[in-house]
Coordinates of C-alpha atoms (C1' of nucleotides) in Angstrom, one line a residue:
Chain A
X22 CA 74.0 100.7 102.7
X23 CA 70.6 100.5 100.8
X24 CA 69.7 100.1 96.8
X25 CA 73.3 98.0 96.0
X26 CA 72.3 96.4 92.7
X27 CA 74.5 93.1 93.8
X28 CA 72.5 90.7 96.3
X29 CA 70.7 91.9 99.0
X30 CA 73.3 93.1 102.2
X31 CA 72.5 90.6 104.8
X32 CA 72.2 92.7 108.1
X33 CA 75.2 93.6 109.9
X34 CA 76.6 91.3 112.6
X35 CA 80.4 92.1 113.0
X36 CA 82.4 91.2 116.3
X37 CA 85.6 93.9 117.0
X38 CA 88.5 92.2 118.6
X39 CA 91.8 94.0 119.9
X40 CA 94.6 91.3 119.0
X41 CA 98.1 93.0 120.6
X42 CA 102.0 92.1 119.6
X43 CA 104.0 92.7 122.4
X44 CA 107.6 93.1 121.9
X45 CA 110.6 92.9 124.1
X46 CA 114.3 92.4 123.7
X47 CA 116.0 90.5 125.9
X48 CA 119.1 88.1 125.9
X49 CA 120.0 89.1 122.5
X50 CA 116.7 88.6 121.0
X51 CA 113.3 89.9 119.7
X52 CA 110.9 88.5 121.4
X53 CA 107.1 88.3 121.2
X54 CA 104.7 87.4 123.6
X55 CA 101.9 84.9 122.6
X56 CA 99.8 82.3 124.4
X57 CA 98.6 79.1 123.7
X58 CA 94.7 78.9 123.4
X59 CA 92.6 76.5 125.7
X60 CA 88.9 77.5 122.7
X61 CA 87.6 74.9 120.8
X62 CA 88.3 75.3 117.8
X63 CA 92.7 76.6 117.9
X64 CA 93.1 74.2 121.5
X65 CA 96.8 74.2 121.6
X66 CA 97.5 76.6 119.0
X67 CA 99.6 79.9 119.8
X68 CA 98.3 83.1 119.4
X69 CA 98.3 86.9 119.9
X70 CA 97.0 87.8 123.2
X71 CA 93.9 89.3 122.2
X72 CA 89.9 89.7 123.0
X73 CA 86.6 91.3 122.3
X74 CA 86.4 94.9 123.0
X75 CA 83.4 96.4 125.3
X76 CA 80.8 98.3 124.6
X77 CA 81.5 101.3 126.8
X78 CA 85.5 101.3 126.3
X79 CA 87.4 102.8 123.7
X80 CA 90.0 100.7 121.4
X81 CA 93.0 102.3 122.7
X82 CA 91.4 101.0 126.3
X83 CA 90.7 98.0 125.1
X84 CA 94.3 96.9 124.2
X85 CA 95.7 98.7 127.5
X86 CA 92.9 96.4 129.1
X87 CA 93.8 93.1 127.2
X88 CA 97.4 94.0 128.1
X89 CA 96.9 94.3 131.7
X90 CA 95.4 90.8 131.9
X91 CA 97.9 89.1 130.2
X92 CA 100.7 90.8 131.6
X93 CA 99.9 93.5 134.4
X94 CA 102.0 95.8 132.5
X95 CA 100.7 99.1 132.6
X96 CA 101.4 102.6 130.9
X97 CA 103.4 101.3 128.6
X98 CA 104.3 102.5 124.3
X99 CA 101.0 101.3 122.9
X100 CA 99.9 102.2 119.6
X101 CA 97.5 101.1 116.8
X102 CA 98.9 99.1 114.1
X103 CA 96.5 98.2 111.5
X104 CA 93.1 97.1 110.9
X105 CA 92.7 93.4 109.7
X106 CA 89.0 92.6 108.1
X107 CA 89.1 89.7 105.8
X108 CA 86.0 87.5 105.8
X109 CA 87.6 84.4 106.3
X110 CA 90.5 84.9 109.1
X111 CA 88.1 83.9 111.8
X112 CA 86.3 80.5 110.7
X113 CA 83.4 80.3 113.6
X114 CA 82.1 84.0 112.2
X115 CA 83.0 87.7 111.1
X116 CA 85.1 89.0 113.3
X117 CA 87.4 92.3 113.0
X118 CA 90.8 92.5 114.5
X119 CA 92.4 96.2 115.6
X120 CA 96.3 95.2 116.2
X121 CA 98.2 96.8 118.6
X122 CA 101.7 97.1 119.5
X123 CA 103.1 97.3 122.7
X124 CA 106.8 97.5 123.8
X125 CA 107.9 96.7 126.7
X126 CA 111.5 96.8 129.0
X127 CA 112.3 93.2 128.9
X128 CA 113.8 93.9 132.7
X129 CA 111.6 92.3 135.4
X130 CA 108.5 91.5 133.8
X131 CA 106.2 88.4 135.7
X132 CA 104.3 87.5 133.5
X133 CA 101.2 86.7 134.7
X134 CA 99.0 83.0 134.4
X135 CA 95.5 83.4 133.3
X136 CA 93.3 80.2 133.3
X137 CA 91.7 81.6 130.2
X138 CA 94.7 80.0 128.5
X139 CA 96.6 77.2 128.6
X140 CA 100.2 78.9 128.8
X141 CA 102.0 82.1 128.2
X142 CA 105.8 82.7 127.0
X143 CA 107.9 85.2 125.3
X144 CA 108.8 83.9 122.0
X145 CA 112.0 84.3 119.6
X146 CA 110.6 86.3 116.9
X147 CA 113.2 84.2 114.5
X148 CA 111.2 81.1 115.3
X149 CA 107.3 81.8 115.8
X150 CA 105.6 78.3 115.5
X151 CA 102.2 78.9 112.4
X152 CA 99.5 80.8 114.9
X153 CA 96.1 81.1 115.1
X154 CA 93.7 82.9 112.6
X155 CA 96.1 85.4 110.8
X156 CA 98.3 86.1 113.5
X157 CA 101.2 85.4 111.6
X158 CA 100.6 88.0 108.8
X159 CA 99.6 90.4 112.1
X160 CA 103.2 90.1 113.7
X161 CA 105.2 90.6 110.4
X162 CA 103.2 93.4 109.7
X163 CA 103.9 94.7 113.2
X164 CA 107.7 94.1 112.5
X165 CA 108.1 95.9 109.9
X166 CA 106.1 98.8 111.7
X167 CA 109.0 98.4 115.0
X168 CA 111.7 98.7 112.5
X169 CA 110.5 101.9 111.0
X170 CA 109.2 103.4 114.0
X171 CA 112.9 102.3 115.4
X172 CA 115.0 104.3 112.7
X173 CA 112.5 107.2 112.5
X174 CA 111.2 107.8 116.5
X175 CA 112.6 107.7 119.5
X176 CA 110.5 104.8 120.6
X177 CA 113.4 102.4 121.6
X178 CA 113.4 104.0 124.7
X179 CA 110.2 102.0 125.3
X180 CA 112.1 98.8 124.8
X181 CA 114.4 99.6 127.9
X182 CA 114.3 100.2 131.6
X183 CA 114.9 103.9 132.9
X184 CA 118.2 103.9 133.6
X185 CA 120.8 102.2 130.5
X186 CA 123.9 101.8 128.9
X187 CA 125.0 103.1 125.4
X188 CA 125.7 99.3 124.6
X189 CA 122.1 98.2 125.6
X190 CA 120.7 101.0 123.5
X191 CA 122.5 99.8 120.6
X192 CA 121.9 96.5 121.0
X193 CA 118.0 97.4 120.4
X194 CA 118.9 98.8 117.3
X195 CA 121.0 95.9 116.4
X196 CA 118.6 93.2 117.1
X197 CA 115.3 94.4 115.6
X198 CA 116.8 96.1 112.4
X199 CA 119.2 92.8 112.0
X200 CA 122.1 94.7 111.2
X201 CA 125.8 95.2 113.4
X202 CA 126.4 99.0 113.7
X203 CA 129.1 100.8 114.4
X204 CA 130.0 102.0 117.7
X205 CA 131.2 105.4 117.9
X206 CA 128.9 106.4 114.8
X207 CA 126.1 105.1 117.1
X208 CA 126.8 107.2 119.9
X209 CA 128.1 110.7 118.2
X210 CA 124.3 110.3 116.4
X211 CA 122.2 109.4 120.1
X212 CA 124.6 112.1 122.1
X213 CA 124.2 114.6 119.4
X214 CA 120.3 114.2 119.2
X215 CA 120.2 115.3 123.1
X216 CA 117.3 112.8 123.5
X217 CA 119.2 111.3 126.7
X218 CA 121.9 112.1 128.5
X219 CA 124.2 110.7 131.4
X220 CA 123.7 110.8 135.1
X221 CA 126.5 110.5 137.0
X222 CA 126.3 106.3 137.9
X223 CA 127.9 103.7 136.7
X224 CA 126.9 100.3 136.3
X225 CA 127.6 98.4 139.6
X226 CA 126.7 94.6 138.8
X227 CA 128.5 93.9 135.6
X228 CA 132.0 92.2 135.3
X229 CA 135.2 94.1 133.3
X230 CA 134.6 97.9 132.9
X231 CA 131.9 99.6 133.6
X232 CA 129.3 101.5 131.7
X233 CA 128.2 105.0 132.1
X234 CA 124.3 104.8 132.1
X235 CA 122.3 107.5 130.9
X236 CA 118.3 108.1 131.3
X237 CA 115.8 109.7 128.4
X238 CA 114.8 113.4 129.2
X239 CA 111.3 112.7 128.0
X240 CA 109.7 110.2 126.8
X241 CA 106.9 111.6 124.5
X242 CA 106.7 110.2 121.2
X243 CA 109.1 112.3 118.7
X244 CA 109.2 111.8 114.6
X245 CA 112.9 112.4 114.2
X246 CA 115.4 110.6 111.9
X247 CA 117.5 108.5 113.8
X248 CA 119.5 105.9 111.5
Chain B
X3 CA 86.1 88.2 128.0
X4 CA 84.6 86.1 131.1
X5 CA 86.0 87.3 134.2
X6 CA 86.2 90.4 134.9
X7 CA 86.0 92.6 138.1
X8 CA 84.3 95.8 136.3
X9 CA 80.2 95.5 135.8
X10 CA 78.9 92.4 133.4
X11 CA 80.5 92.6 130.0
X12 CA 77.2 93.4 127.9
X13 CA 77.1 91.4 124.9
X14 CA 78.8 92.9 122.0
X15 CA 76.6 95.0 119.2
X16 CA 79.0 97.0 117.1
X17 CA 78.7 98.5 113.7
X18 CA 81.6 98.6 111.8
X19 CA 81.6 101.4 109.2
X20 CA 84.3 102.7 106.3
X21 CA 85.3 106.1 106.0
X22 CA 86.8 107.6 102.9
X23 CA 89.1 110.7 103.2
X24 CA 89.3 111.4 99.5
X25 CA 92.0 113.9 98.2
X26 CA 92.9 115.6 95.0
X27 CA 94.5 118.6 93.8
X28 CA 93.3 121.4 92.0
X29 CA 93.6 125.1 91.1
X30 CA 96.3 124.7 92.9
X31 CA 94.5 123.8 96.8
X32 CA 94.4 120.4 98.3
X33 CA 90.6 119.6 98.4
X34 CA 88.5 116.8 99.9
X35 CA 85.3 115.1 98.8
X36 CA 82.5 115.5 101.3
X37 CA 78.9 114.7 101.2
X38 CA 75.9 116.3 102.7
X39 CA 73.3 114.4 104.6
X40 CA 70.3 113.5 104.7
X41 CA 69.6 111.2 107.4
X42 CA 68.4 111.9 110.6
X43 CA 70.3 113.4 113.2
X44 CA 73.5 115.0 111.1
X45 CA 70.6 116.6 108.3
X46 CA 72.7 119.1 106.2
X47 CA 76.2 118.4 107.7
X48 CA 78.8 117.4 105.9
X49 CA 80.6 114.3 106.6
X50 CA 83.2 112.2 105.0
X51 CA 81.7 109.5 102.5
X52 CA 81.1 106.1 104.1
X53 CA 79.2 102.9 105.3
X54 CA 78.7 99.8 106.7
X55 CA 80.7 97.2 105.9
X56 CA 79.1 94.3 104.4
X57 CA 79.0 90.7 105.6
X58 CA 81.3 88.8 103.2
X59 CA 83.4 91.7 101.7
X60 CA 87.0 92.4 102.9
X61 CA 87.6 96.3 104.5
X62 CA 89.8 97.2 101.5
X63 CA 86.3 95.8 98.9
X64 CA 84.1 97.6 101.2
X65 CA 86.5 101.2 100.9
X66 CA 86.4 100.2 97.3
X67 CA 82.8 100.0 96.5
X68 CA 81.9 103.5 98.7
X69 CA 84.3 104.9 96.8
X70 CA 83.1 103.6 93.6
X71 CA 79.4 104.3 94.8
X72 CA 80.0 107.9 95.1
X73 CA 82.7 109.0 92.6
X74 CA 82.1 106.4 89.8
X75 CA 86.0 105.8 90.3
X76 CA 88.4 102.3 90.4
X77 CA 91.7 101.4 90.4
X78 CA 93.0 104.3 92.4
X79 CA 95.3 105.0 95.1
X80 CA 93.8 103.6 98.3
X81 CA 95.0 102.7 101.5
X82 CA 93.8 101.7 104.9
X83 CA 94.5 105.1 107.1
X84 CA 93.3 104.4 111.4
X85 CA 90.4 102.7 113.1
X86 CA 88.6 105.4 114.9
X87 CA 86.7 103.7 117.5
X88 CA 85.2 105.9 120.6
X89 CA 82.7 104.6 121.9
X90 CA 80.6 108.2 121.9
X91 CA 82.0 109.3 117.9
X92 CA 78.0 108.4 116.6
X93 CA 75.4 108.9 119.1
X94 CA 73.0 106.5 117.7
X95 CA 74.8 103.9 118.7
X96 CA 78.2 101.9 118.6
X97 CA 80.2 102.2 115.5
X98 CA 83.8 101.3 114.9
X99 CA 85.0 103.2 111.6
X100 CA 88.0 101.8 109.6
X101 CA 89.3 105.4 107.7
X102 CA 91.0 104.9 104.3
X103 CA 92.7 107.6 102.3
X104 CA 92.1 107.7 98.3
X105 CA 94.4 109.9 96.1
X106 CA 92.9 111.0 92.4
X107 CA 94.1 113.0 89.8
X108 CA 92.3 116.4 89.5
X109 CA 91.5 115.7 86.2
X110 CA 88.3 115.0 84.2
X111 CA 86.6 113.5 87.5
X112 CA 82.4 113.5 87.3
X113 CA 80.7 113.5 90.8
X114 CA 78.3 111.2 90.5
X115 CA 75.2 112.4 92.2
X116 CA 73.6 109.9 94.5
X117 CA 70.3 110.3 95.7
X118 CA 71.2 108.9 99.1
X119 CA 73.1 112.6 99.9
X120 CA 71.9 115.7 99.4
X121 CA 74.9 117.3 98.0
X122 CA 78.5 116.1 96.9
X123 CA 81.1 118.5 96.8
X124 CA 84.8 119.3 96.7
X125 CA 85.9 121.4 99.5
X126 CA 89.7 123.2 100.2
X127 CA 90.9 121.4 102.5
X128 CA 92.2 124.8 103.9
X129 CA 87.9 125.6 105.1
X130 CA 86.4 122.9 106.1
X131 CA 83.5 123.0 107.6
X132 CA 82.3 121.3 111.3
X133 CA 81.8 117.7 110.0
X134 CA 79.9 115.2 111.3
X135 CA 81.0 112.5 114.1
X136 CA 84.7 112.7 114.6
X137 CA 85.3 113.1 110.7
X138 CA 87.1 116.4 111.7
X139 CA 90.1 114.6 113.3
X140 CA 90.0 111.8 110.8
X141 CA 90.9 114.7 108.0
X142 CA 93.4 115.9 109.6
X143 CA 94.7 112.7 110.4
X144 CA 94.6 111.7 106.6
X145 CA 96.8 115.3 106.1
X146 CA 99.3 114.1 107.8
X147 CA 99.6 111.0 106.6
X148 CA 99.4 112.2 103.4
X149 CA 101.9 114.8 103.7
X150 CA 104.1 112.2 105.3
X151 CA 103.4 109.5 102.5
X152 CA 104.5 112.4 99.8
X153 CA 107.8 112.8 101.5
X154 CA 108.5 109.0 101.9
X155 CA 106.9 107.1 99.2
X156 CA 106.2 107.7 95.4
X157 CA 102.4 108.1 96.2
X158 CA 102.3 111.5 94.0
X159 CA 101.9 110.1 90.9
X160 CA 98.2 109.0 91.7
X161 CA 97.1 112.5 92.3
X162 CA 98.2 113.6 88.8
X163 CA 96.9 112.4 85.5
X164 CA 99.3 109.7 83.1
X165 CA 101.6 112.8 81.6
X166 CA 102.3 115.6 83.4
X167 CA 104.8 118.0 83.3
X168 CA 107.0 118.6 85.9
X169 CA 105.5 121.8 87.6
X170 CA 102.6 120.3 88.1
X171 CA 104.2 117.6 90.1
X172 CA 106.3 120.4 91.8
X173 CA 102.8 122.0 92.5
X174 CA 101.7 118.9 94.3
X175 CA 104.4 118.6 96.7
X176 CA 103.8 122.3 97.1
X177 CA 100.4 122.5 98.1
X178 CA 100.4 119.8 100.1
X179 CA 103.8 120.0 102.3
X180 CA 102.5 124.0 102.4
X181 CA 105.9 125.0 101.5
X182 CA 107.7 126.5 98.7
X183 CA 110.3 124.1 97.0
X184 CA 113.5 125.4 94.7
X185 CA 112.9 124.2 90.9
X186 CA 116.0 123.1 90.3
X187 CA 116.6 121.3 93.1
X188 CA 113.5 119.7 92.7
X189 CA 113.7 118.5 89.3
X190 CA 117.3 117.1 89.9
X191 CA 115.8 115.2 92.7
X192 CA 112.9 113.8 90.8
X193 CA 115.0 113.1 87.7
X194 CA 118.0 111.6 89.8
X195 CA 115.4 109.1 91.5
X196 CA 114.5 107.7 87.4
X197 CA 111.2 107.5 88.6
X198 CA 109.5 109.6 85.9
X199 CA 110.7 109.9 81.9
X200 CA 110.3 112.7 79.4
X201 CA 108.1 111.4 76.7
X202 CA 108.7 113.0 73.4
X203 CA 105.6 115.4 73.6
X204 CA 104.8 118.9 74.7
X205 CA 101.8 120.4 76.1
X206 CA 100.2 121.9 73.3
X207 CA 97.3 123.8 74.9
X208 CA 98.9 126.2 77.5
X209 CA 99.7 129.6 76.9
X210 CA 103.6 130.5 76.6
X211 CA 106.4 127.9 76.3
X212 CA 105.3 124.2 76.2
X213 CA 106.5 122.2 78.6
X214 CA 108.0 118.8 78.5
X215 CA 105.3 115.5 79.2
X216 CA 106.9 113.0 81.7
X217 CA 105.3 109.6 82.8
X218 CA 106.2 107.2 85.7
X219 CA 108.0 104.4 85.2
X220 CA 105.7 102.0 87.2
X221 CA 103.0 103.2 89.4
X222 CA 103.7 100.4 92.2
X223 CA 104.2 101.7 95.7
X224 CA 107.6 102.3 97.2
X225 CA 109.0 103.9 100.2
X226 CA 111.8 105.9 98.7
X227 CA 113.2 109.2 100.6
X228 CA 111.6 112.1 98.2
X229 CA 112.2 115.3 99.5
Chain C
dC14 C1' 109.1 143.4 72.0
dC15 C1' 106.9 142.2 76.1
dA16 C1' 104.9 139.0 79.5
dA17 C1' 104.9 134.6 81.5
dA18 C1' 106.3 130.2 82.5
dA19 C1' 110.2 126.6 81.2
dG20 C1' 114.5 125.2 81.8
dT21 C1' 119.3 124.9 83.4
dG22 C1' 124.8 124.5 87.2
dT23 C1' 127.8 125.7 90.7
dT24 C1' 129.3 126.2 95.3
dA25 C1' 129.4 125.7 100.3
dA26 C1' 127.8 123.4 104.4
dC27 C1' 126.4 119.5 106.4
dG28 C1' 125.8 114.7 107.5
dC29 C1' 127.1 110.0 106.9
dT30 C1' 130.5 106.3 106.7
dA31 C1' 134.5 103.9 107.4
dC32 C1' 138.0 102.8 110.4
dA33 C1' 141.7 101.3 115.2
dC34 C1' 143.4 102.1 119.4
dC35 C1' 143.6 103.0 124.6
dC36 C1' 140.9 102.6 129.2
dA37 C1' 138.9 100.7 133.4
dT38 C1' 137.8 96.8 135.9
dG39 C1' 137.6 91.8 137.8
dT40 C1' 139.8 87.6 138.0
Chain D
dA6 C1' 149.1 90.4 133.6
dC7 C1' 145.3 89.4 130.9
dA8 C1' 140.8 89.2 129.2
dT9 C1' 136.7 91.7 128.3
dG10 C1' 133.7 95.1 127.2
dG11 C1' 133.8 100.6 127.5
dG12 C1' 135.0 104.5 125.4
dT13 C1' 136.9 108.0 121.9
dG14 C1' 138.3 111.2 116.7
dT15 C1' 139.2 112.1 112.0
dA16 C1' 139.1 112.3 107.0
dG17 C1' 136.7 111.4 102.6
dC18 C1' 132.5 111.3 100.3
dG19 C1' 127.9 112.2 98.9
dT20 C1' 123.7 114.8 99.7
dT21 C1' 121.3 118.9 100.4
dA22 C1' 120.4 123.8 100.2
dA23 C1' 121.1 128.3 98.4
dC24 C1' 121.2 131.1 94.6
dA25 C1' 119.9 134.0 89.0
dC26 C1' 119.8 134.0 84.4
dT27 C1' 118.5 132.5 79.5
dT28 C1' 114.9 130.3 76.5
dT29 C1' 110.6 129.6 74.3
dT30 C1' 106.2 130.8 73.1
dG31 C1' 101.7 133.8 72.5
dG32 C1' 99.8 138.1 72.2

DNA sequence: CCAAAAGTGTTAACGCTACACCCATGT
DNA sequence: ACATGGGTGTAGCGTTAACACTTTTGG
């Protein structure tokens, strides 16, 4: 950018970070996945899993990447959130953040231990402790971005293993827009969208009755108007 | 990122860079500001306006002061769109662009001429030229957002001038959502959502019956369901 | 008086919301 | 038999979509 009249641009030195929100719902509860930083200057803080992306790999590989270390999750919903770029958010220098969201089925995920941190957990999104850098900002923003994508995509079916229950479905809905819906209009709107459907099974492990369980016929990403 | 299996992590040198997709409506086509270059490898394509961003300015200041640069224009409609980061979009070298969209009324807008380009133009959106780097996609990606953002959100009123009358707000939604729209079900809608109010005033100039003047209310975003 | 754009209501279809009871199973 | 979650239908209301003629002005 030459020949600003305001003082002279100091050349460019700008680090790009990837900083992911990984969702899940599980026991009742959004839940967000964040680890507690080992570095100098945050030790003990929590944080956004996150990291400097490569020279040769694209963004979108860079959060996949980034995932996979923190959680060996793979080929899961992952999809860019927003850009964050003040001057300030990182004190040690300039640093850029891409978010990313990821959901994930909250079944049977190991999380794995890295020794680049000092521990990882899925947090109640009710009660985040005050993170690292603007991490807090970060996860609202990405929130707000779940809810809508929620009521306006078929995303959810991210949030849930391949085989489920009309009750778990709804109780995605329930927990990350924060609102009791009702039963049977919940179910006429799914059925009549003919996003899933039933296969024959029943749940097997459950106590009382049991639930039909129905799988998603595909699970590209749709823009349709759900709630 | 110590530790990882691929080939050494070279040490980061990225460029990060804004990109304006700036949009306006006139005579009645969606059109887009490009500029021509001059520098070295792209000379005489068109591209979207942009630059670096500078060392102590915020991503929304730097997409603030390009737009300024080039159009001579403030205090408009701008919002942070996608980060488009291949690592093969410039072939110089590594550069991370953060898009924005800008929305400006048609109206009484000089180009300023900068001596950095060789030309500044509007273009219909409708014939665009092959652009430079990926600025192609990033268009089209602002399209959508911005035909999305029209349906959702009061974000029309920045493409038209403080009183307008209410076919030229139908002729917005028009020639952006490429669809034909019922007047009176239009103007109910808008009128219902008391977003807008008939000033007293008529346009004078035109040719045939005057026209009623409206203004909005408030031009502070909101994500209300439009059409 | 003619051309051109401005302005104005009604009806039918559809979608959304609210609401309460019986069913299948395990203990 | 009972406790627990699974499963089902209808009626009222509001919103949307389709549709055509009269009014005002300039030439």
């Amino acid at each position: 950018m030459p020949k600003k009249s305001t003082s002279h641009p100091s050349p460019q030195d700008i680090k790009v970070a990837v900083d992911n929100c990984i969702f899940t719902v599980s026991d009742g509860e959004l839940r967000i996945l964040l680890i507690q930083m080992k570095k100098k200057p945050y030790t003990g803080m929590w944080a956004l899993p996150g990291g400097l992306v490569q020279m040769r790999e694209s963004l979108d590989t860079a959060a996949a990447r980034i995932l996979e270390e923190e959680t060996g999750v793979r080929g899961v919903y992952l999809e860019q959130l927003y850009t964050f770029g003040d001057p300030k958010r990182d004190t040690l220098g300039r640093v850029v953040s891409v978010a990313y969201v990821a959901l994930i089925p909250s079944s049977g995920i190991k999380l794995r231990t890295i020794d680049k941190y000092a521990d990882v957990r899925w947090w109640p999104f009710r009660q985040l402790p005050k993170l690292a850098y603007d991490h807090n900002s970060i996860a609202a923003y990405a929130k707000r971005r779940l809810q809508w994508k929620l009521e306006y995509t078929n995303v959810a079916w991210s949030l849930l293993p391949p085989k489920f229950t009309l009750t778990e479905l709804q109780e995605v809905y329930e927990v990350i827009l924060g609102r009791k819906i009702d039963k049977r209009n919940f179910r006429k709107k799914i059925l009549g969208l003919k996003l899933i459907h039933a296969i024959g099974e029943k749940t097997t492990s459950g106590a009382y009755r049991p639930a039909m369980l129905y799988r998603f016929w595909s699970k590209h990403p749709a823009i349709i108007k759900i709630l």
